[in-house]
mmCIF file of N, CA and C in Angstrom:
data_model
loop_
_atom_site.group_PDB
_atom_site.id
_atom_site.type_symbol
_atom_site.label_atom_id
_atom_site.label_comp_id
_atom_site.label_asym_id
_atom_site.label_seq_id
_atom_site.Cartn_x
_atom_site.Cartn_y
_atom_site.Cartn_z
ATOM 1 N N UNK P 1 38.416 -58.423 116.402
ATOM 2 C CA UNK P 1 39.493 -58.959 117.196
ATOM 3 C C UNK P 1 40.767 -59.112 116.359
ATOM 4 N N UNK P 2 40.812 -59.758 115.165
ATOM 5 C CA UNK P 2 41.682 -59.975 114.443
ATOM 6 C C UNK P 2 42.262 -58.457 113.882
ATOM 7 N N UNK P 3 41.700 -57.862 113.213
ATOM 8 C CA UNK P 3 41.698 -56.700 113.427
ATOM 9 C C UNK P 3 42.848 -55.655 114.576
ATOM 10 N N UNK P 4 42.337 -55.639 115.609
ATOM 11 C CA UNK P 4 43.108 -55.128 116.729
ATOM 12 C C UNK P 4 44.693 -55.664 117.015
ATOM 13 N N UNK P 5 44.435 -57.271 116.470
ATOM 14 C CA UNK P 5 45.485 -58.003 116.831
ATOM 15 C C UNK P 5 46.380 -57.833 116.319
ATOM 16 N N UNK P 6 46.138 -57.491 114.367
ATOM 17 C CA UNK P 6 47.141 -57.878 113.975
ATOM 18 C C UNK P 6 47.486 -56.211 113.990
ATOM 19 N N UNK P 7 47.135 -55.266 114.486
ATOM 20 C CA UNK P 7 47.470 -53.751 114.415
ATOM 21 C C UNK P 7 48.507 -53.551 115.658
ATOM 22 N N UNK P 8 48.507 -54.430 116.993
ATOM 23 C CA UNK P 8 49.291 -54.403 118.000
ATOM 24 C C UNK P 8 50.143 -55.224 117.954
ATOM 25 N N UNK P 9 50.402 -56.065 117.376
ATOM 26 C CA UNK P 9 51.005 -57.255 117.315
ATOM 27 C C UNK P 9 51.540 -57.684 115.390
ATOM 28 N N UNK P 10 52.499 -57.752 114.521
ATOM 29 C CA UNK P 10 52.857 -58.217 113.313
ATOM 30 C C UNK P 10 52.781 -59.805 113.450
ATOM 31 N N UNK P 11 52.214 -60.476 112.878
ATOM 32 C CA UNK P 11 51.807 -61.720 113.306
ATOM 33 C C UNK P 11 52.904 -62.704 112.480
ATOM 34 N N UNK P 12 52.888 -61.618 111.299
ATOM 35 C CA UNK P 12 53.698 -62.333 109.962
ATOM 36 C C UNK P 12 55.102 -62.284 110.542
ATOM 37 N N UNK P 13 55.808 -63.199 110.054
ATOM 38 C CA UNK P 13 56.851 -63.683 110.704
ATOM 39 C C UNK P 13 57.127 -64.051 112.633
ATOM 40 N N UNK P 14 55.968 -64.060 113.290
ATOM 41 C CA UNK P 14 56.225 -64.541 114.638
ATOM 42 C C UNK P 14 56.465 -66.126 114.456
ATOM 43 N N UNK P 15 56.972 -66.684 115.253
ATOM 44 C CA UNK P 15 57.202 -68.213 115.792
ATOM 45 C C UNK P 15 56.235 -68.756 116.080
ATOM 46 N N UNK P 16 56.121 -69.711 116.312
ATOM 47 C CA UNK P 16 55.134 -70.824 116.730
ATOM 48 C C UNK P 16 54.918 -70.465 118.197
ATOM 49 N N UNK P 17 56.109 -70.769 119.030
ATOM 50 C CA UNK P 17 56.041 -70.535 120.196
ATOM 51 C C UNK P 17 55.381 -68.789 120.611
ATOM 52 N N UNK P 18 55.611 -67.961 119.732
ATOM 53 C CA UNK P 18 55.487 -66.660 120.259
ATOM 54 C C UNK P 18 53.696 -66.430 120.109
ATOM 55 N N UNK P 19 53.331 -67.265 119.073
ATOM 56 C CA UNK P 19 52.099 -67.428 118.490
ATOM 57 C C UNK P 19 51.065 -68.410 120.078
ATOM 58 N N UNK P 20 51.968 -69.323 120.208
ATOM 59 C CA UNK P 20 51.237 -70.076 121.516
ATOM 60 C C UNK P 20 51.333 -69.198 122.754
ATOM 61 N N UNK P 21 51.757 -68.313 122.906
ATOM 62 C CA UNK P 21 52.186 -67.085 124.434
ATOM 63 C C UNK P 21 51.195 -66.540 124.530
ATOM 64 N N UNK P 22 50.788 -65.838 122.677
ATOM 65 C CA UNK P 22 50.190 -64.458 122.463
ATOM 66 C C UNK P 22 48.776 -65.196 122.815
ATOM 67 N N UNK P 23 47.815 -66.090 121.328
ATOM 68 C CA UNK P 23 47.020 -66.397 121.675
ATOM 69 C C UNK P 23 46.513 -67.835 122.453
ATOM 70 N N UNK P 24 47.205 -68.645 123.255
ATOM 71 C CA UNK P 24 46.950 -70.022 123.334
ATOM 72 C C UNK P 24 47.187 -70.831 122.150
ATOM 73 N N UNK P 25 46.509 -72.374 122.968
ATOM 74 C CA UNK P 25 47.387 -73.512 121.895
ATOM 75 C C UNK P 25 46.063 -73.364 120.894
ATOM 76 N N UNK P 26 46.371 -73.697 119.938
ATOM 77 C CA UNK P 26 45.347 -73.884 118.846
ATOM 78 C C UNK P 26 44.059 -75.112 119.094
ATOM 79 N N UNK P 27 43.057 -74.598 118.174
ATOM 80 C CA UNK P 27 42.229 -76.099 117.980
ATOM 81 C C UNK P 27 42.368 -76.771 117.504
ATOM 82 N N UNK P 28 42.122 -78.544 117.746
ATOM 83 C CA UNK P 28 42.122 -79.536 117.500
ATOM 84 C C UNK P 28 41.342 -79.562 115.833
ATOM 85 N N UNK P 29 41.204 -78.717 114.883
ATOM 86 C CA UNK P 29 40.251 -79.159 113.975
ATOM 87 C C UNK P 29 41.063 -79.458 112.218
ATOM 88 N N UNK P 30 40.663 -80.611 112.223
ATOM 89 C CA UNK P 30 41.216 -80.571 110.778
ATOM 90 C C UNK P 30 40.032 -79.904 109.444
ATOM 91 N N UNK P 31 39.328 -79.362 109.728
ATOM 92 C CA UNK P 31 38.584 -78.806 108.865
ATOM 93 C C UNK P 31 39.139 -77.785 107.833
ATOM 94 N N UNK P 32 40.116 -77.570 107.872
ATOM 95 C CA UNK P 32 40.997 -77.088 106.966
ATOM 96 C C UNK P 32 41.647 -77.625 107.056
ATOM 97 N N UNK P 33 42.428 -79.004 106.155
ATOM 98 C CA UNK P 33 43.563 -79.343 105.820
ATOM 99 C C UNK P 33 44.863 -78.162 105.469
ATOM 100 N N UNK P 34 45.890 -78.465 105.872
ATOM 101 C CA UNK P 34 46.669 -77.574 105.374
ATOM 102 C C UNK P 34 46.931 -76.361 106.182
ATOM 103 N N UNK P 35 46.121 -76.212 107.125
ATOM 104 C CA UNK P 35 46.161 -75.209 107.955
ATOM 105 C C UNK P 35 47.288 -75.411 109.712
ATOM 106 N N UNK P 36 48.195 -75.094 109.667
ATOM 107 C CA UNK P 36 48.756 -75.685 110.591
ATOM 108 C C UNK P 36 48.346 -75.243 112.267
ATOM 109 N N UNK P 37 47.847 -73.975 112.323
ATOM 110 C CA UNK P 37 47.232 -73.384 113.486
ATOM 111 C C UNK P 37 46.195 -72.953 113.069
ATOM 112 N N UNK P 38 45.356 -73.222 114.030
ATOM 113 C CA UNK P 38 43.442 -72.986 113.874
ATOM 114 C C UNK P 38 43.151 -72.499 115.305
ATOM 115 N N UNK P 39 42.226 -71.044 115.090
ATOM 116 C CA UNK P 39 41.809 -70.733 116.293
ATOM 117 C C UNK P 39 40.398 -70.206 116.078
ATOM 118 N N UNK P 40 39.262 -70.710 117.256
ATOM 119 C CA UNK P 40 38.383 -69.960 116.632
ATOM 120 C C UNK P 40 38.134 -69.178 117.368
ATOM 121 N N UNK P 41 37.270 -68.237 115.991
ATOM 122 C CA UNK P 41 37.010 -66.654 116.869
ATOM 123 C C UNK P 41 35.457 -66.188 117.734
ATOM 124 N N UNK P 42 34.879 -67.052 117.112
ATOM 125 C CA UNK P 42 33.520 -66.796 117.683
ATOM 126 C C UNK P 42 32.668 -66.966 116.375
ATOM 127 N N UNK P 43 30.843 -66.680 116.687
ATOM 128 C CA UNK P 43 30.199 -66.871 115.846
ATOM 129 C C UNK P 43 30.049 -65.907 114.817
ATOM 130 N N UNK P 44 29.726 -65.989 113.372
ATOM 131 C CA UNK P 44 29.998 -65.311 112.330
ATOM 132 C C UNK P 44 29.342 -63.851 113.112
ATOM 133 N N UNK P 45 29.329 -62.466 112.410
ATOM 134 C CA UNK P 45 29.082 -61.727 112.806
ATOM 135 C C UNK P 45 27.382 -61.389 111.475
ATOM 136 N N UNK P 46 26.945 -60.404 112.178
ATOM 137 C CA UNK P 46 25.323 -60.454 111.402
ATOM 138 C C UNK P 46 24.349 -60.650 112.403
ATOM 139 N N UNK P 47 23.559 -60.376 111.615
ATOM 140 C CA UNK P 47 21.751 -60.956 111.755
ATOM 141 C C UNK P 47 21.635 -62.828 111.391
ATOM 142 N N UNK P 48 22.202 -63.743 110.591
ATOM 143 C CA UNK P 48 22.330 -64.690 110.641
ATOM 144 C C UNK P 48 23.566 -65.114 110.884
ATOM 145 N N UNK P 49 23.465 -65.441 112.177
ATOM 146 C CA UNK P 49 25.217 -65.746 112.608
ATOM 147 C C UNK P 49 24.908 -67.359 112.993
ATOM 148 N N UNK P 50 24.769 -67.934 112.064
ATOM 149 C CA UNK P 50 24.725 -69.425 112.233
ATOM 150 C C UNK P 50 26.113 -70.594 112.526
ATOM 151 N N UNK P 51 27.181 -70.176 111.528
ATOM 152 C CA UNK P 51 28.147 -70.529 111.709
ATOM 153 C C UNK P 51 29.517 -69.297 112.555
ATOM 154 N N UNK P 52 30.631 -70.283 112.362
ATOM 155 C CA UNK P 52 31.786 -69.635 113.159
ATOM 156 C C UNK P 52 32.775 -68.808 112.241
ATOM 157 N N UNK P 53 33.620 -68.297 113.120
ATOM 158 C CA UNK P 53 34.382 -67.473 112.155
ATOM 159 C C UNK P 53 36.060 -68.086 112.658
ATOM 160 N N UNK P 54 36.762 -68.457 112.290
ATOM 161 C CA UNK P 54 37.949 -68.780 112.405
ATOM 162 C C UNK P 54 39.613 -68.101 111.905
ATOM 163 N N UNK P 55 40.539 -68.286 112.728
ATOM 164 C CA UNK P 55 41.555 -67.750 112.570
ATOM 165 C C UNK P 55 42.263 -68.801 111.478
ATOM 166 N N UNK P 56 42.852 -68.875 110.823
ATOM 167 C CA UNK P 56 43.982 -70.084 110.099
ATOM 168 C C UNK P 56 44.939 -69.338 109.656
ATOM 169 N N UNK P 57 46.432 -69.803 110.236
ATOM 170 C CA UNK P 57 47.456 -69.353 110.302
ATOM 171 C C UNK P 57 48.569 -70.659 109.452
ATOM 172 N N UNK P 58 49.732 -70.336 108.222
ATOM 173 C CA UNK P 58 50.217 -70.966 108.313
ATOM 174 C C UNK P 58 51.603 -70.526 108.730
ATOM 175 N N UNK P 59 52.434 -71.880 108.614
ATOM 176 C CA UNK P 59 53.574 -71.075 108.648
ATOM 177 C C UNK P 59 54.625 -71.686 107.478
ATOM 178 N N UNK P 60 55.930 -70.887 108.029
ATOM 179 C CA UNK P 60 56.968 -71.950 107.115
ATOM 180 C C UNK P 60 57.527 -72.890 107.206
ATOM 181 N N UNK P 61 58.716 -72.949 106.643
ATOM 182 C CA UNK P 61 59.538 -74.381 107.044
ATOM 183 C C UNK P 61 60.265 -73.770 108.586
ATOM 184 N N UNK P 62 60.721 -72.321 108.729
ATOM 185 C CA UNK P 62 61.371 -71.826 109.847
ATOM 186 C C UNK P 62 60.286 -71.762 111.027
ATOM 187 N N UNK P 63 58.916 -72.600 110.806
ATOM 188 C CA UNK P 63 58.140 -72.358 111.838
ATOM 189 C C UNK P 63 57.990 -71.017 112.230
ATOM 190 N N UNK P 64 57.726 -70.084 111.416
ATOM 191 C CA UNK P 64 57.645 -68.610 111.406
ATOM 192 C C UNK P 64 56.020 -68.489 110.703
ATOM 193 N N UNK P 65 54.985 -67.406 110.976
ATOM 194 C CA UNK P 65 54.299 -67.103 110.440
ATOM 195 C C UNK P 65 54.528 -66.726 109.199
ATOM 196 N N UNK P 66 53.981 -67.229 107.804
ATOM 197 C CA UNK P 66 53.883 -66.953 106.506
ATOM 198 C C UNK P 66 52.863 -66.162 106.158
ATOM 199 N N UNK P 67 51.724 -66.850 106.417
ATOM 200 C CA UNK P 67 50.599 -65.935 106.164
ATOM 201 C C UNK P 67 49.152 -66.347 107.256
ATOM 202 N N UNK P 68 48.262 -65.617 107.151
ATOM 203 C CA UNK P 68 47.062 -65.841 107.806
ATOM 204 C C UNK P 68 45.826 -65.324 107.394
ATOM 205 N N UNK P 69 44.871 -66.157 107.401
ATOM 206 C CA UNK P 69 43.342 -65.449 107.350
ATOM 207 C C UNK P 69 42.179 -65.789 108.234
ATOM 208 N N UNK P 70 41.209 -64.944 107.675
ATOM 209 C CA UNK P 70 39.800 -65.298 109.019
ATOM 210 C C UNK P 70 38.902 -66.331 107.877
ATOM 211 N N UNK P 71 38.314 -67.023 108.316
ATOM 212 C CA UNK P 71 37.454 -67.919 107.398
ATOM 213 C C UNK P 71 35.913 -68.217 108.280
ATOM 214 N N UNK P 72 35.111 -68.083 107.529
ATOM 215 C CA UNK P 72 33.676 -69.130 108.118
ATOM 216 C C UNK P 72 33.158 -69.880 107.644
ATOM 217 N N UNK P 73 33.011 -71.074 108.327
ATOM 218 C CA UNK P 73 32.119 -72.492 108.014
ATOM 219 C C UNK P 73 30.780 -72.024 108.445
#
């Protein structure tokens, strides 16, 4: 998914707002401190897919995308 997304879409430098259009509002999770938008993606991928796989996006001071990665707990 992430993948596809960021091939149709440059994520780096979008807005906050353009970011809430594309994919919805973010999750509620502070499980990453520091992370200002959290989305999750679904369960890890595999034969043991126990945990999730997550989007974490930050941004800047211009509320612009800086950077982003996929993470699993």
């Amino acid at each position: 998914m992430v993948a596809s997304l960021s091939r149709e879409h440059a994520l780096k430098g979008m807005g906050r707002t353009e970011i809430v259009e594309l994919l919805g509002l973010p999750a509620l999770n502070d499980k990453w401190e520091g992370s200002e938008m959290i989305y999750l993606l679904g369960p890890n991928r595999g034969l043991m897919a126990i945990g999730h796989e997550w989007l974490l996006i930050e941004l800047d001071q211009l509320d612009r995308v800086s950077s982003y990665r996929v993470v699993s707990d």
